[in-house]
């Protein structure tokens, strides 16, 4: 599973690069599948490794998509740090304890969709706060966070479905 996951993860990272570079719809909406990609990391991986993968993935998107260097990387770190506690709390504690992967088939769209929405909102809030850094008011930051989270949720559900192992879908 680890080899398949790594290949699919790299393909999803390329898709994220294309989304970040060419699919900017509006200045209030940022489409991002990186939070779903980090949430789908195998729970058998230690947290420092997941943090490292998140940082490198975010930095790659920042460098190759002409973004602010370190913005995606910094916004992904809270998601990577809270990956296991959120999965344990909101999806199923056995996923973390027994090191198996969650899936829509086993855990349902409501649980995984709610967890994805929370993770995306955390990422987008951190992203918007760091991106605007005192230039915009709180209402603008929350509007950007909300709109980006809703739009990204659709793409993240698709990314999670692709990153789920075939036998558990």
Coordinates of N, CA and C in Angstrom, one line a residue:
X1 N 0.8 -1.2 0.0 CA 0.0 0.0 0.0 C 0.9 1.2 0.0
X2 N 2.0 1.2 0.7 CA 2.8 2.4 0.8 C 3.4 2.9 -0.5
X3 N 3.8 1.9 -1.4 CA 4.3 2.3 -2.7 C 3.2 2.9 -3.6
X4 N 2.0 2.3 -3.6 CA 0.9 2.9 -4.3 C 0.5 4.2 -3.8
X5 N 0.4 4.4 -2.5 CA 0.1 5.6 -1.9 C 1.1 6.7 -2.3
X6 N 2.4 6.4 -2.3 CA 3.4 7.4 -2.6 C 3.2 7.9 -4.1
X7 N 3.0 6.9 -5.0 CA 2.8 7.3 -6.4 C 1.6 8.2 -6.6
X8 N 0.5 7.8 -6.0 CA -0.8 8.6 -6.1 C -0.6 9.9 -5.4
X9 N 0.1 10.0 -4.3 CA 0.4 11.2 -3.6 C 1.2 12.2 -4.5
X10 N 2.2 11.7 -5.2 CA 2.9 12.5 -6.1 C 2.1 13.1 -7.2
X11 N 1.2 12.2 -7.8 CA 0.3 12.6 -8.8 C -0.7 13.7 -8.3
X12 N -1.2 13.5 -7.1 CA -2.1 14.5 -6.5 C -1.3 15.8 -6.2
X13 N 0.0 15.7 -5.9 CA 0.8 17.0 -5.7 C 0.9 17.7 -7.0
X14 N 1.1 17.0 -8.1 CA 1.1 17.6 -9.4 C -0.2 18.3 -9.7
X15 N -1.3 17.6 -9.4 CA -2.7 18.2 -9.6 C -2.8 19.5 -8.8
X16 N -2.3 19.5 -7.5 CA -2.4 20.7 -6.7 C -1.5 21.8 -7.3
X17 N -0.4 21.5 -7.9 CA 0.4 22.5 -8.5 C -0.3 23.1 -9.7
X18 N -1.0 22.3 -10.5 CA -1.8 22.8 -11.6 C -3.0 23.7 -11.1
X19 N -3.6 23.3 -10.0 CA -4.7 24.1 -9.4 C -4.2 25.4 -8.9
X20 N -3.1 25.4 -8.2 CA -2.5 26.6 -7.7 C -2.0 27.6 -8.7
X21 N -1.5 27.0 -9.8 CA -0.9 27.9 -10.8 C -1.9 28.4 -11.8
X22 N -2.8 27.6 -12.2 CA -3.7 27.9 -13.4 C -5.2 28.0 -13.0
X23 N -5.6 27.6 -11.9 CA -7.1 27.6 -11.6 C -7.5 28.6 -10.5
X24 N -6.9 29.7 -10.5 CA -7.3 30.7 -9.5 C -8.6 31.4 -10.0
X25 N -9.7 31.1 -9.4 CA -11.0 31.6 -9.9 C -11.2 33.1 -9.5
X26 N -10.9 33.4 -8.3 CA -11.2 34.7 -7.7 C -10.3 34.9 -6.5
X27 N -10.0 36.2 -6.2 CA -9.0 36.4 -5.1 C -9.6 36.0 -3.7
X28 N -10.9 35.7 -3.6 CA -11.4 35.2 -2.4 C -11.4 33.7 -2.3
X29 N -11.2 33.0 -3.3 CA -11.2 31.6 -3.4 C -9.9 31.0 -3.7
X30 N -9.4 30.1 -2.9 CA -8.2 29.4 -3.1 C -8.5 27.9 -3.1
X31 N -8.3 27.2 -4.2 CA -8.6 25.8 -4.2 C -7.4 25.0 -3.8
X32 N -7.6 24.1 -2.8 CA -6.4 23.4 -2.3 C -6.8 22.0 -1.8
X33 N -6.1 21.0 -2.3 CA -6.3 19.6 -1.8 C -5.2 19.2 -0.9
X34 N -4.3 20.0 -0.6 CA -3.2 19.6 0.3 C -3.7 19.1 1.7
X35 N -4.7 19.8 2.3 CA -5.2 19.3 3.6 C -5.7 17.8 3.6
X36 N -6.4 17.5 2.5 CA -6.9 16.1 2.4 C -5.7 15.1 2.1
X37 N -4.7 15.6 1.4 CA -3.5 14.7 1.2 C -2.8 14.4 2.5
X38 N -2.7 15.4 3.3 CA -2.0 15.2 4.6 C -2.9 14.4 5.6
X39 N -4.2 14.6 5.6 CA -5.1 13.8 6.4 C -5.1 12.3 6.0
X40 N -4.9 12.1 4.7 CA -4.9 10.7 4.2 C -3.5 10.0 4.4
X41 N -2.5 10.6 5.0 CA -1.3 9.9 5.2 C -1.5 8.7 6.1
X42 N -0.8 7.6 5.9 CA -1.0 6.5 6.7 C -0.7 6.8 8.2
X43 N -1.6 6.3 9.1 CA -1.4 6.6 10.5 C -0.3 5.8 11.1
X44 N 0.3 4.9 10.4 CA 1.5 4.2 10.9 C 2.7 5.0 10.8
X45 N 2.7 6.1 10.0 CA 3.8 7.0 9.9 C 3.9 7.9 11.2
X46 N 5.1 8.1 11.7 CA 5.2 8.9 12.9 C 4.9 10.4 12.6
X47 N 4.4 11.1 13.5 CA 4.0 12.5 13.4 C 5.2 13.4 12.8
X48 N 6.4 13.2 13.3 CA 7.5 14.1 12.7 C 7.7 13.8 11.2
X49 N 7.5 12.6 10.7 CA 7.6 12.3 9.3 C 6.4 13.0 8.5
X50 N 5.2 12.9 9.1 CA 4.1 13.5 8.5 C 4.3 15.1 8.4
X51 N 4.8 15.6 9.5 CA 5.1 17.1 9.5 C 6.2 17.4 8.4
X52 N 7.2 16.6 8.2 CA 8.2 16.8 7.2 C 7.6 16.7 5.8
X53 N 6.7 15.7 5.6 CA 6.1 15.5 4.3 C 5.2 16.7 4.0
X54 N 4.4 17.2 5.0 CA 3.6 18.3 4.8 C 4.4 19.6 4.5
X55 N 5.5 19.8 5.2 CA 6.3 20.9 4.9 C 6.9 20.9 3.5
X56 N 7.4 19.8 3.1 CA 8.0 19.7 1.8 C 6.9 19.8 0.7
X57 N 5.7 19.2 0.9 CA 4.7 19.4 -0.1 C 4.2 20.8 -0.2
X58 N 4.0 21.5 0.9 CA 3.6 22.9 0.8 C 4.7 23.8 0.2
X59 N 6.0 23.5 0.6 CA 7.1 24.2 0.0 C 7.2 24.0 -1.5
X60 N 7.0 22.8 -2.0 CA 7.0 22.5 -3.4 C 5.9 23.3 -4.1
X61 N 4.7 23.4 -3.6 CA 3.6 24.1 -4.2 C 4.0 25.6 -4.2
X62 N 4.5 26.1 -3.1 CA 4.9 27.5 -3.0 C 6.0 27.9 -4.0
X63 N 7.0 27.0 -4.2 CA 8.1 27.3 -5.1 C 7.7 27.2 -6.5
X64 N 6.9 26.2 -6.9 CA 6.6 25.9 -8.3 C 5.3 26.6 -8.8
X65 N 4.5 27.1 -7.9 CA 3.3 27.8 -8.3 C 3.3 29.3 -8.1
X66 N 4.5 29.9 -8.0 CA 4.7 31.3 -7.8 C 3.9 31.9 -6.7
X67 N 3.9 31.2 -5.6 CA 3.2 31.7 -4.4 C 4.1 32.3 -3.4
X68 N 3.6 32.8 -2.3 CA 4.5 33.3 -1.3 C 5.2 32.1 -0.6
X69 N 6.5 32.2 -0.7 CA 7.4 31.1 -0.2 C 7.1 30.8 1.3
X70 N 6.7 29.6 1.5 CA 6.4 29.1 2.9 C 5.0 29.2 3.4
X71 N 4.1 29.8 2.6 CA 2.8 30.1 3.0 C 2.0 28.7 3.1
X72 N 2.0 28.0 2.1 CA 1.3 26.6 2.1 C 2.0 25.7 3.1
X73 N 3.3 25.8 3.2 CA 4.1 24.9 4.1 C 3.7 25.3 5.6
X74 N 3.6 26.5 5.9 CA 3.3 26.9 7.3 C 1.8 26.6 7.6
X75 N 0.9 26.7 6.6 CA -0.5 26.5 6.9 C -0.8 25.0 7.0
X76 N 0.1 24.1 6.4 CA -0.1 22.7 6.5 C 0.4 22.1 7.8
X77 N 1.3 22.7 8.4 CA 1.9 22.2 9.7 C 0.8 21.9 10.8
X78 N -0.1 22.8 11.0 CA -1.1 22.5 12.0 C -2.0 21.3 11.6
X79 N -2.2 21.1 10.3 CA -3.0 20.0 9.9 C -2.2 18.7 10.1
X80 N -1.0 18.7 9.8 CA -0.1 17.5 10.0 C 0.0 17.2 11.5
X81 N 0.1 18.2 12.3 CA 0.3 18.0 13.8 C -1.0 17.4 14.4
X82 N -2.1 17.8 13.9 CA -3.4 17.3 14.4 C -4.0 16.1 13.6
X83 N -3.3 15.6 12.7 CA -3.8 14.5 11.9 C -4.3 13.3 12.7
X84 N -3.5 12.7 13.5 CA -3.9 11.6 14.3 C -5.0 11.9 15.4
X85 N -4.8 13.0 16.1 CA -5.9 13.3 17.1 C -7.2 13.5 16.5
X86 N -7.3 14.2 15.3 CA -8.6 14.4 14.6 C -9.2 13.1 14.1
X87 N -8.3 12.3 13.5 CA -8.8 11.0 13.0 C -9.4 10.2 14.1
X88 N -8.6 10.1 15.2 CA -9.0 9.4 16.4 C -10.3 9.9 17.0
X89 N -10.5 11.2 17.1 CA -11.6 11.8 17.7 C -12.8 11.8 16.8
X90 N -12.7 12.1 15.5 CA -13.8 12.3 14.7 C -14.2 11.2 13.8
X91 N -13.2 10.3 13.4 CA -13.6 9.2 12.5 C -13.7 7.9 13.3
X92 N -12.5 7.4 13.8 CA -12.5 6.2 14.5 C -11.2 6.0 15.2
X93 N -11.2 5.7 16.5 CA -10.0 5.6 17.2 C -9.2 4.3 16.8
X94 N -9.9 3.3 16.3 CA -9.2 2.1 15.8 C -8.3 2.4 14.6
X95 N -8.6 3.4 13.8 CA -7.8 3.8 12.6 C -6.4 4.1 13.1
X96 N -6.2 4.9 14.1 CA -4.9 5.3 14.6 C -4.3 4.1 15.4
X97 N -5.0 3.4 16.2 CA -4.4 2.4 17.1 C -4.0 1.2 16.3
X98 N -4.8 0.8 15.3 CA -4.5 -0.4 14.5 C -3.8 -0.1 13.2
X99 N -3.5 1.1 12.9 CA -2.8 1.6 11.7 C -3.4 1.2 10.4
X100 N -4.8 1.2 10.3 CA -5.4 1.0 9.0 C -5.9 2.3 8.5
X101 N -6.3 2.3 7.2 CA -6.7 3.5 6.6 C -8.2 3.7 6.7
X102 N -8.7 4.9 6.8 CA -10.1 5.2 6.8 C -10.6 5.2 5.4
X103 N -11.9 4.9 5.2 CA -12.5 5.0 3.9 C -14.0 5.4 4.0
X104 N -14.5 5.9 2.9 CA -15.9 6.3 2.8 C -16.8 5.1 3.0
X105 N -16.4 4.0 2.5 CA -17.2 2.8 2.6 C -17.4 2.3 4.0
X106 N -16.3 2.3 4.8 CA -16.3 1.9 6.2 C -16.8 2.9 7.2
X107 N -16.5 4.2 7.0 CA -16.8 5.2 8.0 C -17.8 6.2 7.6
X108 N -18.2 6.2 6.3 CA -19.3 7.1 5.9 C -18.9 8.5 5.4
X109 N -19.7 9.0 4.6 CA -19.4 10.3 4.0 C -19.5 11.4 5.1
X110 N -20.4 11.3 6.0 CA -20.7 12.3 7.0 C -19.4 12.5 7.9
X111 N -18.9 11.4 8.4 CA -17.8 11.5 9.3 C -16.5 12.0 8.6
X112 N -16.2 11.4 7.5 CA -15.0 11.8 6.7 C -15.2 13.2 6.2
X113 N -16.4 13.5 5.6 CA -16.7 14.9 5.1 C -16.6 15.9 6.2
X114 N -17.1 15.7 7.4 CA -17.0 16.6 8.5 C -15.6 16.8 8.9
X115 N -14.8 15.7 9.0 CA -13.4 15.8 9.3 C -12.6 16.6 8.3
X116 N -12.9 16.3 7.0 CA -12.3 17.1 5.9 C -12.6 18.6 6.0
X117 N -13.9 18.9 6.3 CA -14.3 20.3 6.4 C -13.5 21.0 7.5
X118 N -13.4 20.3 8.7 CA -12.6 20.9 9.8 C -11.2 21.1 9.5
X119 N -10.6 20.1 8.8 CA -9.1 20.2 8.4 C -8.9 21.3 7.4
X120 N -9.8 21.4 6.4 CA -9.7 22.4 5.4 C -9.9 23.8 6.0
X121 N -10.9 23.9 6.9 CA -11.1 25.2 7.6 C -9.9 25.6 8.4
X122 N -9.3 24.7 9.1 CA -8.0 25.0 9.8 C -6.9 25.5 8.9
X123 N -6.7 24.8 7.8 CA -5.7 25.1 6.8 C -6.0 26.5 6.2
X124 N -7.3 26.7 5.8 CA -7.6 28.0 5.1 C -7.5 29.2 6.1
X125 N -7.9 29.0 7.3 CA -7.8 30.0 8.3 C -6.4 30.4 8.6
X126 N -5.5 29.4 8.7 CA -4.1 29.7 8.9 C -3.5 30.4 7.7
X127 N -3.9 29.9 6.5 CA -3.4 30.4 5.2 C -3.9 31.9 5.1
X128 N -5.1 32.2 5.3 CA -5.7 33.5 5.2 C -5.1 34.5 6.2
X129 N -4.9 34.0 7.4 CA -4.3 34.9 8.4 C -2.8 35.2 8.1
X130 N -2.1 34.2 7.6 CA -0.7 34.5 7.3 C -0.6 35.3 6.0
X131 N -1.5 35.1 5.0 CA -1.5 35.7 3.8 C -1.8 37.2 3.9
X132 N -2.7 37.5 4.8 CA -3.2 38.9 4.9 C -2.4 39.7 6.0
X133 N -1.9 39.0 7.0 CA -1.0 39.5 8.0 C -1.3 41.0 8.4
X134 N -2.5 41.3 8.8 CA -2.8 42.6 9.3 C -3.2 43.6 8.3
X135 N -3.2 43.2 7.0 CA -3.6 44.1 5.9 C -5.1 44.2 5.8
X136 N -5.8 43.1 6.1 CA -7.2 43.1 5.9 C -7.9 42.9 7.2
X137 N -9.2 43.2 7.3 CA -10.0 43.1 8.5 C -10.4 41.6 8.7
X138 N -10.9 41.3 9.9 CA -11.2 40.0 10.3 C -12.4 39.4 9.4
X139 N -13.3 40.3 9.0 CA -14.4 39.9 8.2 C -14.0 39.4 6.8
X140 N -13.0 40.0 6.3 CA -12.5 39.6 5.0 C -11.8 38.2 5.1
X141 N -11.0 38.1 6.2 CA -10.3 36.8 6.4 C -11.3 35.7 6.6
X142 N -12.3 35.9 7.3 CA -13.3 34.8 7.5 C -14.1 34.5 6.3
X143 N -14.4 35.6 5.5 CA -15.1 35.3 4.2 C -14.2 34.5 3.2
X144 N -12.9 34.9 3.2 CA -12.0 34.1 2.3 C -11.9 32.7 2.8
X145 N -11.8 32.5 4.1 CA -11.7 31.2 4.7 C -12.9 30.3 4.4
X146 N -14.1 30.9 4.6 CA -15.3 30.2 4.4 C -15.5 29.8 2.9
X147 N -15.3 30.7 2.0 CA -15.5 30.5 0.6 C -14.5 29.4 0.1
X148 N -13.3 29.6 0.5 CA -12.2 28.7 0.0 C -12.5 27.3 0.6
X149 N -12.9 27.2 1.8 CA -13.2 25.9 2.5 C -14.3 25.2 1.7
X150 N -15.4 25.9 1.4 CA -16.5 25.2 0.7 C -16.1 24.7 -0.7
X151 N -15.4 25.5 -1.4 CA -15.0 25.1 -2.8 C -14.0 24.0 -2.7
X152 N -13.0 24.1 -1.8 CA -12.0 23.1 -1.7 C -12.5 21.8 -1.2
X153 N -13.6 21.8 -0.4 CA -14.2 20.5 0.1 C -14.6 19.6 -1.0
X154 N -15.1 20.1 -2.1 CA -15.5 19.2 -3.2 C -14.3 18.5 -3.8
X155 N -13.2 19.3 -4.0 CA -12.0 18.7 -4.5 C -11.3 17.8 -3.5
X156 N -11.4 18.1 -2.3 CA -10.8 17.2 -1.2 C -11.5 15.9 -1.1
X157 N -12.8 15.9 -1.2 CA -13.5 14.6 -1.2 C -13.1 13.7 -2.3
X158 N -12.9 14.3 -3.5 CA -12.4 13.5 -4.6 C -11.0 13.0 -4.4
X159 N -10.2 13.9 -3.8 CA -8.8 13.5 -3.5 C -8.7 12.4 -2.5
X160 N -9.6 12.5 -1.5 CA -9.6 11.4 -0.4 C -10.1 10.1 -1.0
X161 N -11.1 10.2 -1.9 CA -11.5 8.9 -2.5 C -10.5 8.3 -3.4
X162 N -9.6 9.1 -4.0 CA -8.5 8.5 -4.8 C -7.4 8.0 -3.9
X163 N -7.1 8.6 -2.8 CA -6.0 8.2 -2.0 C -6.4 7.0 -1.1
X164 N -7.7 6.7 -1.0 CA -8.1 5.5 -0.2 C -7.7 4.2 -0.9
X165 N -7.3 3.3 -0.1 CA -6.9 2.0 -0.7 C -8.1 1.3 -1.4
X166 N -7.9 0.6 -2.5 CA -9.0 0.1 -3.2 C -9.8 -1.0 -2.5
X167 N -9.1 -1.8 -1.7 CA -9.8 -2.9 -1.0 C -10.7 -2.3 0.1
X168 N -10.6 -1.1 0.5 CA -11.4 -0.6 1.6 C -12.4 0.5 1.2
X169 N -12.5 0.7 -0.1 CA -13.5 1.7 -0.6 C -14.9 1.3 -0.5

